[in-house]
Coordinates of C-alpha atoms in Angstrom, one line a residue:
L265 CA -13.0 5.0 2.3
G266 CA -12.1 1.6 2.7
T267 CA -10.8 2.1 6.6
V268 CA -14.0 3.2 7.5
L269 CA -16.0 0.7 5.8
A270 CA -13.8 -1.8 7.0
W271 CA -14.1 -0.4 10.8
W272 CA -17.9 -0.8 10.4
S273 CA -18.0 -4.3 9.5
V274 CA -15.0 -6.1 11.2
G275 CA -13.3 -3.5 13.3
H276 CA -14.6 -5.1 16.0
L277 CA -11.5 -7.8 15.3
L278 CA -9.3 -5.5 16.3
G279 CA -9.7 -5.2 19.6
G280 CA -9.7 -2.0 22.4
E281 CA -7.0 0.2 20.4
G282 CA -8.7 -1.1 17.0
Y283 CA -9.5 2.4 15.7
K284 CA -5.6 3.5 16.1
L285 CA -4.5 0.6 14.6
A286 CA -7.1 1.0 11.4
S287 CA -5.7 4.4 11.2
C288 CA -2.1 3.1 11.1
L289 CA -3.3 1.1 8.2
C290 CA -4.8 3.6 6.3
A291 CA -2.1 5.8 6.4
S292 CA 0.2 2.5 5.3
Y293 CA -2.0 2.0 2.1
I294 CA -2.1 5.7 1.1
G295 CA 1.7 6.1 2.0
G296 CA 4.0 3.4 3.4
S297 CA 5.6 2.3 6.5
I298 CA 6.8 5.3 7.5
N299 CA 3.2 6.5 7.7
Y300 CA 2.1 3.8 9.6
A301 CA 5.2 4.1 12.4
A302 CA 3.8 7.9 12.4
V303 CA 0.4 7.3 12.9
A304 CA 1.4 4.9 15.5
Q305 CA 3.5 7.5 17.8
A306 CA 1.2 9.9 17.2
L307 CA -1.9 8.0 18.7
D308 CA 0.4 6.8 21.5
V309 CA -0.4 3.2 20.9
Q310 CA 0.9 1.3 23.8
S311 CA 0.6 -2.2 22.7
G312 CA 4.0 -3.2 20.6
S313 CA 2.1 -6.5 19.6
L314 CA -0.8 -4.8 18.3
V315 CA 1.8 -2.3 15.8
S316 CA 3.8 -5.4 14.9
A317 CA 0.9 -7.6 14.4
G318 CA -0.6 -5.0 12.3
M319 CA 2.5 -4.2 10.1
A320 CA 3.1 -8.1 9.7
A321 CA -0.1 -8.7 8.3
D322 CA -0.1 -5.4 6.2
I323 CA 3.2 -6.5 4.5
V324 CA 1.7 -10.3 3.5
C325 CA -1.5 -8.6 2.2
M326 CA 0.7 -6.1 0.4
A327 CA 2.8 -8.8 -1.2
V328 CA -0.1 -10.9 -2.5
Y329 CA -2.3 -7.9 -3.7
L330 CA 1.0 -6.5 -5.6
V331 CA 0.9 -10.0 -7.7
F332 CA -2.4 -9.4 -8.5
V333 CA -2.0 -6.1 -9.9
M334 CA 1.3 -6.8 -11.6
S335 CA -0.4 -9.5 -13.6
W336 CA -3.5 -7.9 -14.7
P337 CA -3.7 -7.2 -18.4
A338 CA -3.5 -3.5 -19.8
E339 CA -4.0 -2.4 -23.2
D340 CA -1.1 -1.1 -25.3
E341 CA 1.7 -3.2 -23.3
T342 CA 4.7 -4.2 -24.9
R343 CA 7.5 -6.4 -24.4
P344 CA 9.5 -5.9 -21.1
P345 CA 12.8 -3.5 -22.1
G346 CA 16.0 -5.0 -22.1
P347 CA 18.9 -3.6 -20.3
G348 CA 19.7 -0.1 -21.2
S349 CA 16.3 0.6 -22.3
S350 CA 14.9 4.1 -22.2
T351 CA 12.2 3.1 -20.2
E352 CA 14.2 1.4 -17.7
P353 CA 14.5 3.7 -14.3
S354 CA 17.8 5.2 -13.4
R355 CA 19.8 2.6 -11.5
V356 CA 22.5 4.4 -10.6
G357 CA 24.3 3.1 -7.4
A358 CA 24.3 4.9 -4.1
S359 CA 27.6 6.7 -3.6
S360 CA 29.2 8.0 -0.5
L361 CA 27.9 11.6 -1.4
S362 CA 24.4 10.8 -1.7
L363 CA 24.8 8.5 1.7
V364 CA 26.0 11.2 3.6
A365 CA 23.4 13.7 2.0
A366 CA 20.4 11.3 2.8
L367 CA 21.7 11.2 6.0
A368 CA 22.1 14.7 6.6
A369 CA 18.8 15.5 5.3
A370 CA 17.2 12.7 7.6
C371 CA 18.3 14.3 10.9
L372 CA 17.4 17.9 9.8
A373 CA 14.0 16.4 9.0
C374 CA 13.6 14.8 12.4
A375 CA 15.2 18.0 14.0
V376 CA 12.8 20.2 12.5
G377 CA 10.2 17.8 13.4
E378 CA 10.8 17.7 17.0
S379 CA 11.0 21.5 17.2
L380 CA 7.6 21.9 15.5
A381 CA 6.0 19.4 17.6
F382 CA 7.6 21.1 20.9
I383 CA 6.8 24.5 19.8
L384 CA 3.1 23.7 19.0
G385 CA 2.7 21.4 21.9
V386 CA 2.0 17.9 20.1
P387 CA 5.4 16.0 21.0
T388 CA 3.5 12.8 19.8
W389 CA 3.5 14.2 16.2
S390 CA 7.4 14.8 15.8
L391 CA 7.6 11.9 13.1
A392 CA 4.5 13.2 11.3
F393 CA 6.0 16.7 11.0
A394 CA 9.4 15.3 10.1
A395 CA 7.9 13.3 7.2
L396 CA 6.4 16.5 5.8
V397 CA 10.0 18.4 6.1
A398 CA 11.3 15.0 4.0
S399 CA 9.2 15.6 1.5
G400 CA 9.9 18.9 0.9
L401 CA 13.7 18.3 0.6
A402 CA 12.8 15.3 -1.9
T403 CA 10.8 17.6 -4.0
F404 CA 13.8 20.0 -3.9
A405 CA 16.1 17.6 -4.6
S406 CA 13.6 16.3 -7.7
A407 CA 13.3 19.8 -9.0
A408 CA 17.2 20.5 -8.9
Q409 CA 17.3 17.4 -11.0
R410 CA 15.1 18.3 -13.7
Q411 CA 16.8 21.7 -13.7
R412 CA 20.2 20.0 -14.3
K413 CA 18.7 17.9 -17.1
A414 CA 17.4 20.8 -18.6
S415 CA 20.7 22.5 -19.1
A416 CA 22.0 19.6 -21.0
L417 CA 24.7 18.8 -18.5
S418 CA 26.0 15.3 -18.8
E419 CA 26.1 14.2 -15.5
P420 CA 22.9 13.9 -13.9
L421 CA 22.4 14.9 -10.2
H422 CA 21.3 11.8 -7.9
L423 CA 21.4 13.5 -4.4
F424 CA 19.4 11.5 -2.2
R425 CA 20.2 8.3 -4.3
G426 CA 21.1 6.7 -1.3
G427 CA 18.6 7.2 0.8
E428 CA 16.7 4.0 -0.5
A429 CA 19.5 1.7 0.7
L430 CA 19.9 3.8 4.1
G431 CA 16.1 3.7 4.7
S432 CA 15.6 0.2 3.7
A433 CA 18.8 -1.0 6.2
L434 CA 17.2 1.2 9.1
M435 CA 13.6 -0.2 8.7
L436 CA 15.1 -3.5 9.6
V437 CA 16.4 -2.4 12.5
F438 CA 13.0 -1.0 13.2
F439 CA 11.3 -4.2 12.6
A440 CA 14.0 -5.6 14.7
V441 CA 13.2 -3.5 17.5
I442 CA 9.3 -4.1 17.4
G443 CA 9.6 -7.4 17.1
V444 CA 11.6 -7.8 20.4
S445 CA 9.4 -5.5 22.2
S446 CA 6.3 -7.6 21.2
D447 CA 4.5 -11.1 22.4
L448 CA 5.1 -13.3 19.4
V449 CA 2.1 -15.5 20.4
G450 CA -0.1 -12.5 20.9
A451 CA 1.3 -10.8 17.4
L452 CA 0.4 -13.9 15.4
S453 CA -3.0 -14.4 16.8
L454 CA -3.8 -10.6 16.3
G455 CA -2.4 -10.9 12.8
M456 CA -4.7 -13.2 11.8
S457 CA -7.6 -10.8 13.0
V458 CA -6.1 -8.0 11.0
V459 CA -6.5 -9.7 7.7
P460 CA -10.4 -9.5 7.4
F461 CA -10.0 -5.7 8.1
L462 CA -7.2 -5.2 5.4
L463 CA -8.9 -7.3 2.9
V464 CA -12.3 -5.0 3.2
Q465 CA -9.9 -2.0 2.6
L466 CA -8.3 -3.6 -0.6
A467 CA -11.8 -4.6 -2.0
V468 CA -13.1 -1.0 -1.5
H469 CA -9.7 0.3 -3.0
V470 CA -10.2 -1.5 -6.1
A471 CA -14.0 -1.2 -6.5
T472 CA -13.6 2.4 -6.4
L473 CA -10.7 2.8 -8.3
F474 CA -11.8 0.9 -11.5
V475 CA -15.3 2.7 -11.1
L476 CA -14.0 6.1 -10.7
G477 CA -11.5 5.7 -12.9
Q478 CA -13.4 4.4 -15.8
A479 CA -16.1 7.0 -15.3
S480 CA -13.1 9.6 -15.8
G481 CA -11.8 8.0 -18.8
L482 CA -8.3 7.0 -17.1
S483 CA -6.6 4.1 -18.8
T484 CA -6.2 0.6 -17.2
Q485 CA -2.2 1.4 -17.0
A486 CA -3.0 4.4 -15.1
M487 CA -5.0 3.0 -12.4
L488 CA -2.5 0.2 -12.1
I489 CA 0.3 2.6 -11.6
A490 CA -2.0 4.6 -9.3
S491 CA -2.8 1.3 -7.2
N492 CA 0.4 -0.1 -7.2
A493 CA 2.1 3.2 -5.8
N494 CA -0.5 3.7 -3.0
I495 CA -0.6 0.1 -1.9
G496 CA 3.4 -0.8 -2.7
G497 CA 5.0 2.7 -3.1
P498 CA 6.4 4.5 -5.8
A499 CA 9.9 1.8 -5.9
T500 CA 7.2 -0.7 -6.9
A501 CA 5.3 1.2 -9.0
A502 CA 8.3 2.5 -11.1
A503 CA 9.6 -1.0 -11.2
M504 CA 6.2 -2.3 -12.5
A505 CA 6.1 0.3 -14.9
A506 CA 9.6 -0.4 -16.3
T507 CA 8.8 -4.3 -16.6
R508 CA 5.9 -4.1 -18.4
G509 CA 7.4 -1.5 -20.9
W510 CA 5.3 1.7 -20.1
G511 CA 8.0 4.0 -20.3
G512 CA 5.7 7.3 -19.7
M513 CA 4.4 5.6 -16.8
V514 CA 7.7 5.5 -14.6
Q515 CA 7.7 9.3 -13.5
P516 CA 4.1 9.4 -12.6
A517 CA 4.8 6.1 -10.5
L518 CA 7.2 7.8 -8.5
L519 CA 5.4 11.2 -8.3
T520 CA 2.1 9.3 -7.1
G521 CA 3.8 7.3 -4.6
S522 CA 6.1 10.4 -3.1
L523 CA 2.5 12.1 -3.0
G524 CA 1.0 9.1 -0.9
Y525 CA 4.2 9.3 1.8
A526 CA 3.8 13.1 1.9
I527 CA -0.2 12.9 2.9
G528 CA -0.7 9.6 4.2
T529 CA 0.0 10.7 7.9
S530 CA -2.5 13.4 7.8
I531 CA -5.0 11.2 6.6
G532 CA -4.4 8.4 8.8
L533 CA -5.0 10.9 12.1
A534 CA -7.9 12.6 10.1
T535 CA -9.3 8.9 9.7
A536 CA -8.8 8.2 13.8
R537 CA -11.0 11.1 14.5
I538 CA -13.8 9.7 12.8
L539 CA -13.5 6.3 14.0
V540 CA -12.8 7.5 17.5

């Protein structure tokens, strides 16, 4: 909704391939950077400067918005938990097994995504299909972990714990490649044009969230966590829940953010059909 309204009001600032960038930003603010990249690939965005400028503006606005969300007062707030508190999310480090498992799962997701895209005759959708496969593998791993905990085993299973570290490192490589292939001056000037679009997106997001959230009886905690999970991601939302002492919100934060990753690309591509 925010993307469509932003397109109608300030979409002309985004240039010739603006509807593609708008769709990428829609996917990003439902899921994350991987959804942004998947939509950019599926829509065959030709300009490297367009991709890098949009992503840079996206990250800056996201960081500012998360400060706003994390400082918003909410009911029943307790003191931040101390080390070892039961409300603090697990901080088990990445082991060699979890790194290998995450890399193997990523390779499998990419291989299946490429094959599906080839079979269906839509080669630019390979990353979108890979994201769906990866989401399925992550869901399977989460189910296995819950079953392991339910069986009272002493050692929890963290099969893909290394995925976050591995993904962060590879995302930095992705940013570097995008940056090298783009025109810095063009990217900076275009990035300033993207900011008004993002501000409209975020304003509609906040208005819709609080109007519908209050109408349906959701707590302020739930609305803030949901907002953080979509604009930021599962990691930032879970960290916010733990820091503010909302232990019961950690798991919903992770699930909501993961759901955003799973559906963000599809909604971004559907939005492109509306805007074109």
